[in-house]
mmCIF file with all atom_site columns, C-alpha atoms in Angstrom:
data_model
loop_
_atom_site.group_PDB
_atom_site.id
_atom_site.type_symbol
_atom_site.label_atom_id
_atom_site.label_alt_id
_atom_site.label_comp_id
_atom_site.label_asym_id
_atom_site.label_entity_id
_atom_site.label_seq_id
_atom_site.pdbx_PDB_ins_code
_atom_site.Cartn_x
_atom_site.Cartn_y
_atom_site.Cartn_z
_atom_site.occupancy
_atom_site.B_iso_or_equiv
_atom_site.pdbx_formal_charge
_atom_site.auth_seq_id
_atom_site.auth_comp_id
_atom_site.auth_asym_id
_atom_site.auth_atom_id
_atom_site.pdbx_PDB_model_num
ATOM 1   C CA . MET A 1 1   ? 65.818 46.511  69.694  1.00 0.00 ? 216 MET A CA 1
ATOM 2   C CA . SER A 1 2   ? 69.402 48.199  69.821  1.00 0.00 ? 217 SER A CA 1
ATOM 3   C CA . LYS A 1 3   ? 70.358 49.924  72.998  1.00 0.00 ? 218 LYS A CA 1
ATOM 4   C CA . HIS A 1 4   ? 70.230 53.282  71.334  1.00 0.00 ? 219 HIS A CA 1
ATOM 5   C CA . ASN A 1 5   ? 66.698 52.838  70.210  1.00 0.00 ? 220 ASN A CA 1
ATOM 6   C CA . LYS A 1 6   ? 65.459 51.685  73.818  1.00 0.00 ? 221 LYS A CA 1
ATOM 7   C CA . ASN A 1 7   ? 63.419 54.669  74.698  1.00 0.00 ? 222 ASN A CA 1
ATOM 8   C CA . HIS A 1 8   ? 62.270 55.400  71.166  1.00 0.00 ? 223 HIS A CA 1
ATOM 9   C CA . ASN A 1 9   ? 58.681 54.399  71.500  1.00 0.00 ? 224 ASN A CA 1
ATOM 10  C CA . GLN A 1 10  ? 58.523 55.846  75.006  1.00 0.00 ? 225 GLN A CA 1
ATOM 11  C CA . PRO A 1 11  ? 56.227 59.239  74.630  1.00 0.00 ? 226 PRO A CA 1
ATOM 12  C CA . SER A 1 12  ? 58.200 62.527  75.725  1.00 0.00 ? 227 SER A CA 1
ATOM 13  C CA . HIS A 1 13  ? 56.857 64.423  78.587  1.00 0.00 ? 228 HIS A CA 1
ATOM 14  C CA . SER A 1 14  ? 54.928 67.234  77.636  1.00 0.00 ? 229 SER A CA 1
ATOM 15  C CA . GLN A 1 15  ? 53.103 69.827  79.976  1.00 0.00 ? 230 GLN A CA 1
ATOM 16  C CA . SER A 1 16  ? 49.716 68.093  79.994  1.00 0.00 ? 231 SER A CA 1
ATOM 17  C CA . ASP A 1 17  ? 51.166 64.644  80.402  1.00 0.00 ? 232 ASP A CA 1
ATOM 18  C CA . ILE A 1 18  ? 52.485 65.373  83.776  1.00 0.00 ? 233 ILE A CA 1
ATOM 19  C CA . ALA A 1 19  ? 50.518 65.471  86.837  1.00 0.00 ? 234 ALA A CA 1
ATOM 20  C CA . ARG A 1 20  ? 53.106 65.933  89.503  1.00 0.00 ? 235 ARG A CA 1
ATOM 21  C CA . MET A 1 21  ? 56.837 66.887  89.463  1.00 0.00 ? 236 MET A CA 1
ATOM 22  C CA . ARG A 1 22  ? 59.909 67.309  91.613  1.00 0.00 ? 237 ARG A CA 1
ATOM 23  C CA . ILE A 1 23  ? 59.967 71.058  92.841  1.00 0.00 ? 238 ILE A CA 1
ATOM 24  C CA . ASP A 1 24  ? 63.601 71.490  92.290  1.00 0.00 ? 239 ASP A CA 1
ATOM 25  C CA . LYS A 1 25  ? 63.089 70.499  88.533  1.00 0.00 ? 240 LYS A CA 1
ATOM 26  C CA . TRP A 1 26  ? 60.196 72.856  88.278  1.00 0.00 ? 241 TRP A CA 1
ATOM 27  C CA . LEU A 1 27  ? 61.916 75.872  89.618  1.00 0.00 ? 242 LEU A CA 1
ATOM 28  C CA . TRP A 1 28  ? 64.695 75.218  87.107  1.00 0.00 ? 243 TRP A CA 1
ATOM 29  C CA . ALA A 1 29  ? 61.971 74.721  84.053  1.00 0.00 ? 244 ALA A CA 1
ATOM 30  C CA . ALA A 1 30  ? 60.329 78.124  85.422  1.00 0.00 ? 245 ALA A CA 1
ATOM 31  C CA . ARG A 1 31  ? 63.998 79.912  85.258  1.00 0.00 ? 246 ARG A CA 1
ATOM 32  C CA . PHE A 1 32  ? 63.976 80.782  88.869  1.00 0.00 ? 247 PHE A CA 1
ATOM 33  C CA . TYR A 1 33  ? 67.254 79.207  89.053  1.00 0.00 ? 248 TYR A CA 1
ATOM 34  C CA . ARG A 1 34  ? 69.972 78.818  86.573  1.00 0.00 ? 249 ARG A CA 1
ATOM 35  C CA . THR A 1 35  ? 70.803 74.926  87.321  1.00 0.00 ? 250 THR A CA 1
ATOM 36  C CA . ARG A 1 36  ? 69.011 72.342  89.223  1.00 0.00 ? 251 ARG A CA 1
ATOM 37  C CA . THR A 1 37  ? 71.876 72.255  91.689  1.00 0.00 ? 252 THR A CA 1
ATOM 38  C CA . LEU A 1 38  ? 71.260 76.009  92.331  1.00 0.00 ? 253 LEU A CA 1
ATOM 39  C CA . ALA A 1 39  ? 67.604 75.000  92.927  1.00 0.00 ? 254 ALA A CA 1
ATOM 40  C CA . LYS A 1 40  ? 68.425 72.202  95.117  1.00 0.00 ? 255 LYS A CA 1
ATOM 41  C CA . GLU A 1 41  ? 70.687 74.493  97.172  1.00 0.00 ? 256 GLU A CA 1
ATOM 42  C CA . ALA A 1 42  ? 68.157 76.934  97.661  1.00 0.00 ? 257 ALA A CA 1
ATOM 43  C CA . ILE A 1 43  ? 65.586 74.647  98.952  1.00 0.00 ? 258 ILE A CA 1
ATOM 44  C CA . GLU A 1 44  ? 67.936 73.130  101.217 1.00 0.00 ? 259 GLU A CA 1
ATOM 45  C CA . SER A 1 45  ? 68.844 76.276  102.544 1.00 0.00 ? 260 SER A CA 1
ATOM 46  C CA . GLY A 1 46  ? 65.099 77.203  103.298 1.00 0.00 ? 261 GLY A CA 1
ATOM 47  C CA . ARG A 1 47  ? 64.676 79.988  100.611 1.00 0.00 ? 262 ARG A CA 1
ATOM 48  C CA . VAL A 1 48  ? 61.751 78.116  98.827  1.00 0.00 ? 263 VAL A CA 1
ATOM 49  C CA . HIS A 1 49  ? 58.736 77.241  100.981 1.00 0.00 ? 264 HIS A CA 1
ATOM 50  C CA . TYR A 1 50  ? 55.396 75.104  100.142 1.00 0.00 ? 265 TYR A CA 1
ATOM 51  C CA . ALA A 1 51  ? 52.280 75.880  101.924 1.00 0.00 ? 266 ALA A CA 1
ATOM 52  C CA . GLY A 1 52  ? 54.262 78.120  104.531 1.00 0.00 ? 267 GLY A CA 1
ATOM 53  C CA . SER A 1 53  ? 56.816 75.369  105.456 1.00 0.00 ? 268 SER A CA 1
ATOM 54  C CA . ARG A 1 54  ? 60.378 74.368  104.496 1.00 0.00 ? 269 ARG A CA 1
ATOM 55  C CA . VAL A 1 55  ? 60.452 71.519  101.822 1.00 0.00 ? 270 VAL A CA 1
ATOM 56  C CA . LYS A 1 56  ? 62.766 68.763  100.530 1.00 0.00 ? 271 LYS A CA 1
ATOM 57  C CA . THR A 1 57  ? 64.308 68.939  97.304  1.00 0.00 ? 272 THR A CA 1
ATOM 58  C CA . SER A 1 58  ? 62.334 65.634  96.262  1.00 0.00 ? 273 SER A CA 1
ATOM 59  C CA . LYS A 1 59  ? 58.796 67.318  96.965  1.00 0.00 ? 274 LYS A CA 1
ATOM 60  C CA . GLU A 1 60  ? 56.355 66.767  94.077  1.00 0.00 ? 275 GLU A CA 1
ATOM 61  C CA . ILE A 1 61  ? 54.256 69.712  93.470  1.00 0.00 ? 276 ILE A CA 1
ATOM 62  C CA . ALA A 1 62  ? 50.994 70.080  91.134  1.00 0.00 ? 277 ALA A CA 1
ATOM 63  C CA . VAL A 1 63  ? 49.052 72.484  89.468  1.00 0.00 ? 278 VAL A CA 1
ATOM 64  C CA . GLY A 1 64  ? 47.656 75.070  91.709  1.00 0.00 ? 279 GLY A CA 1
ATOM 65  C CA . ASP A 1 65  ? 50.112 74.508  94.615  1.00 0.00 ? 280 ASP A CA 1
ATOM 66  C CA . GLU A 1 66  ? 51.416 77.912  96.089  1.00 0.00 ? 281 GLU A CA 1
ATOM 67  C CA . LEU A 1 67  ? 55.158 78.519  96.690  1.00 0.00 ? 282 LEU A CA 1
ATOM 68  C CA . GLN A 1 68  ? 57.023 81.367  98.409  1.00 0.00 ? 283 GLN A CA 1
ATOM 69  C CA . ILE A 1 69  ? 60.537 81.731  96.661  1.00 0.00 ? 284 ILE A CA 1
ATOM 70  C CA . ARG A 1 70  ? 63.324 84.086  97.960  1.00 0.00 ? 285 ARG A CA 1
ATOM 71  C CA . GLN A 1 71  ? 66.145 85.367  95.578  1.00 0.00 ? 286 GLN A CA 1
ATOM 72  C CA . GLY A 1 72  ? 68.694 87.564  95.475  1.00 0.00 ? 287 GLY A CA 1
ATOM 73  C CA . SER A 1 73  ? 71.685 88.774  97.827  1.00 0.00 ? 288 SER A CA 1
ATOM 74  C CA . ALA A 1 74  ? 70.977 89.938  101.397 1.00 0.00 ? 289 ALA A CA 1
ATOM 75  C CA . THR A 1 75  ? 70.600 93.626  100.456 1.00 0.00 ? 290 THR A CA 1
ATOM 76  C CA . ALA A 1 76  ? 68.404 92.981  97.234  1.00 0.00 ? 291 ALA A CA 1
ATOM 77  C CA . MET A 1 77  ? 66.459 90.169  98.372  1.00 0.00 ? 292 MET A CA 1
ATOM 78  C CA . THR A 1 78  ? 63.138 89.519  96.617  1.00 0.00 ? 293 THR A CA 1
ATOM 79  C CA . GLU A 1 79  ? 60.383 87.081  97.717  1.00 0.00 ? 294 GLU A CA 1
ATOM 80  C CA . LYS A 1 80  ? 57.759 86.090  95.320  1.00 0.00 ? 295 LYS A CA 1
ATOM 81  C CA . THR A 1 81  ? 54.739 84.110  96.042  1.00 0.00 ? 296 THR A CA 1
ATOM 82  C CA . VAL A 1 82  ? 53.653 82.174  92.891  1.00 0.00 ? 297 VAL A CA 1
ATOM 83  C CA . ILE A 1 83  ? 51.050 79.815  91.903  1.00 0.00 ? 298 ILE A CA 1
ATOM 84  C CA . VAL A 1 84  ? 52.015 76.926  89.849  1.00 0.00 ? 299 VAL A CA 1
ATOM 85  C CA . GLU A 1 85  ? 49.918 77.091  86.415  1.00 0.00 ? 300 GLU A CA 1
ATOM 86  C CA . ALA A 1 86  ? 51.643 74.416  84.622  1.00 0.00 ? 301 ALA A CA 1
ATOM 87  C CA . LEU A 1 87  ? 54.246 71.800  84.872  1.00 0.00 ? 302 LEU A CA 1
ATOM 88  C CA . SER A 1 88  ? 57.018 71.276  82.190  1.00 0.00 ? 303 SER A CA 1
ATOM 89  C CA . ALA A 1 89  ? 60.070 68.955  82.580  1.00 0.00 ? 304 ALA A CA 1
ATOM 90  C CA . GLN A 1 90  ? 61.923 71.001  79.871  1.00 0.00 ? 305 GLN A CA 1
ATOM 91  C CA . ARG A 1 91  ? 63.695 74.376  80.308  1.00 0.00 ? 306 ARG A CA 1
ATOM 92  C CA . GLY A 1 92  ? 62.267 76.773  77.460  1.00 0.00 ? 307 GLY A CA 1
ATOM 93  C CA . ASN A 1 93  ? 62.645 80.289  76.965  1.00 0.00 ? 308 ASN A CA 1
ATOM 94  C CA . ALA A 1 94  ? 61.539 83.256  79.573  1.00 0.00 ? 309 ALA A CA 1
ATOM 95  C CA . SER A 1 95  ? 58.348 83.719  77.917  1.00 0.00 ? 310 SER A CA 1
ATOM 96  C CA . ALA A 1 96  ? 57.426 79.952  78.056  1.00 0.00 ? 311 ALA A CA 1
ATOM 97  C CA . ALA A 1 97  ? 58.606 79.764  81.772  1.00 0.00 ? 312 ALA A CA 1
ATOM 98  C CA . GLN A 1 98  ? 56.592 82.844  82.718  1.00 0.00 ? 313 GLN A CA 1
ATOM 99  C CA . MET A 1 99  ? 53.634 80.488  81.400  1.00 0.00 ? 314 MET A CA 1
ATOM 100 C CA . LEU A 1 100 ? 54.262 78.055  84.190  1.00 0.00 ? 315 LEU A CA 1
ATOM 101 C CA . TYR A 1 101 ? 53.462 80.336  87.364  1.00 0.00 ? 316 TYR A CA 1
ATOM 102 C CA . SER A 1 102 ? 51.504 83.372  88.077  1.00 0.00 ? 317 SER A CA 1
ATOM 103 C CA . GLU A 1 103 ? 52.545 85.751  90.699  1.00 0.00 ? 318 GLU A CA 1
ATOM 104 C CA . THR A 1 104 ? 49.876 86.793  93.443  1.00 0.00 ? 319 THR A CA 1
ATOM 105 C CA . GLU A 1 105 ? 48.890 90.454  93.527  1.00 0.00 ? 320 GLU A CA 1
ATOM 106 C CA . GLU A 1 106 ? 49.954 90.841  97.032  1.00 0.00 ? 321 GLU A CA 1
ATOM 107 C CA . SER A 1 107 ? 53.470 89.486  96.084  1.00 0.00 ? 322 SER A CA 1
ATOM 108 C CA . GLU A 1 108 ? 53.686 92.147  93.292  1.00 0.00 ? 323 GLU A CA 1
ATOM 109 C CA . LYS A 1 109 ? 52.801 94.859  95.447  1.00 0.00 ? 324 LYS A CA 1
ATOM 110 C CA . ARG A 1 110 ? 55.166 93.998  98.326  1.00 0.00 ? 325 ARG A CA 1
ATOM 111 C CA . ARG A 1 111 ? 58.131 93.309  95.813  1.00 0.00 ? 326 ARG A CA 1
ATOM 112 C CA . ALA A 1 112 ? 57.194 97.172  94.361  1.00 0.00 ? 327 ALA A CA 1
ATOM 113 C CA . TYR A 1 113 ? 57.082 98.495  97.861  1.00 0.00 ? 328 TYR A CA 1
ATOM 114 C CA . TYR A 1 114 ? 60.620 97.239  98.939  1.00 0.00 ? 329 TYR A CA 1
ATOM 115 C CA . ALA A 1 115 ? 62.214 98.356  95.668  1.00 0.00 ? 330 ALA A CA 1
ATOM 116 C CA . GLU A 1 116 ? 60.625 101.784 96.130  1.00 0.00 ? 331 GLU A CA 1
ATOM 117 C CA . GLN A 1 117 ? 62.378 101.628 99.534  1.00 0.00 ? 332 GLN A CA 1
ATOM 118 C CA . ARG A 1 118 ? 65.593 100.494 97.993  1.00 0.00 ? 333 ARG A CA 1
ATOM 119 C CA . LYS A 1 119 ? 65.322 103.576 95.788  1.00 0.00 ? 334 LYS A CA 1
ATOM 120 C CA . LEU A 1 120 ? 64.677 105.915 98.486  1.00 0.00 ? 335 LEU A CA 1
ATOM 121 C CA . ALA A 1 121 ? 67.852 104.479 100.582 1.00 0.00 ? 336 ALA A CA 1
ATOM 122 C CA . ASN A 1 122 ? 70.100 105.179 97.547  1.00 0.00 ? 337 ASN A CA 1
ATOM 123 C CA . LEU A 1 123 ? 68.862 108.809 97.463  1.00 0.00 ? 338 LEU A CA 1
ATOM 124 C CA . ALA A 1 124 ? 70.324 109.574 100.974 1.00 0.00 ? 339 ALA A CA 1
ATOM 125 C CA . ARG A 1 125 ? 74.004 108.583 99.647  1.00 0.00 ? 340 ARG A CA 1
ATOM 126 C CA . PRO A 1 126 ? 76.147 111.139 98.312  1.00 0.00 ? 341 PRO A CA 1
ATOM 127 C CA . ASP A 1 127 ? 77.115 111.115 94.626  1.00 0.00 ? 342 ASP A CA 1
ATOM 128 C CA . ASN A 1 128 ? 81.106 110.946 95.554  1.00 0.00 ? 343 ASN A CA 1
ATOM 129 C CA . LYS A 1 129 ? 83.516 110.394 98.310  1.00 0.00 ? 344 LYS A CA 1
ATOM 130 C CA . PRO A 1 130 ? 84.589 113.666 100.428 1.00 0.00 ? 345 PRO A CA 1
ATOM 131 C CA . ASN A 1 131 ? 87.771 114.812 99.436  1.00 0.00 ? 346 ASN A CA 1
ATOM 132 C CA . LYS A 1 132 ? 90.752 115.674 101.619 1.00 0.00 ? 347 LYS A CA 1
ATOM 133 C CA . LYS A 1 133 ? 89.319 119.119 102.902 1.00 0.00 ? 348 LYS A CA 1
ATOM 134 C CA . GLU A 1 134 ? 85.689 117.903 103.091 1.00 0.00 ? 349 GLU A CA 1
ATOM 135 C CA . ARG A 1 135 ? 86.900 115.006 105.498 1.00 0.00 ? 350 ARG A CA 1
ATOM 136 C CA . ARG A 1 136 ? 88.782 117.483 107.763 1.00 0.00 ? 351 ARG A CA 1
ATOM 137 C CA . ASP A 1 137 ? 85.757 119.542 107.821 1.00 0.00 ? 352 ASP A CA 1
ATOM 138 C CA . LEU A 1 138 ? 83.361 116.775 108.672 1.00 0.00 ? 353 LEU A CA 1
ATOM 139 C CA . GLN A 1 139 ? 85.989 115.761 111.509 1.00 0.00 ? 354 GLN A CA 1
ATOM 140 C CA . ARG A 1 140 ? 85.991 119.028 112.944 1.00 0.00 ? 355 ARG A CA 1
ATOM 141 C CA . PHE A 1 141 ? 81.967 119.487 112.745 1.00 0.00 ? 356 PHE A CA 1
ATOM 142 C CA . LYS A 1 142 ? 81.908 115.969 114.571 1.00 0.00 ? 357 LYS A CA 1
ATOM 143 C CA . ASN A 1 143 ? 84.447 117.034 117.212 1.00 0.00 ? 358 ASN A CA 1
ATOM 144 C CA . LYS A 1 144 ? 82.384 120.268 117.799 1.00 0.00 ? 359 LYS A CA 1
ATOM 145 C CA . GLN A 1 145 ? 79.179 118.466 118.300 1.00 0.00 ? 360 GLN A CA 1
ATOM 146 C CA . HIS A 1 146 ? 80.605 116.101 121.048 1.00 0.00 ? 361 HIS A CA 1
ATOM 147 C CA . SER A 1 147 ? 82.449 118.519 122.757 1.00 0.00 ? 362 SER A CA 1
#
């Protein structure tokens, strides 16, 4: 047998063949992170929790496990609580990735609430910056308030 056909007789891993897999690989396959390196960095920085505590990159997960995943920037941070529904060693399209997990109802409600709060916070901002005259008027108003 040549070295090119070495793994030819080995079965490829499908969703049903895998009982456990590394958490960083699953996060990548489920499209939470673009690369396994980004998934690894998120795990190491404490943005991924398993059963309420931080995990290591090599942690193996199985179907039915619950994960808390924080994504986004400091101003638009979202936290999802997901239940692992299936395991896959391959990264597929978005619809296939969504079949790998289900988000809890509580998590969906919490994310919707925080999204609404962010929208309300943006409504308090003016549409444009004040011009020179408006800045002077604001400064005069502030000075009268403090005097």
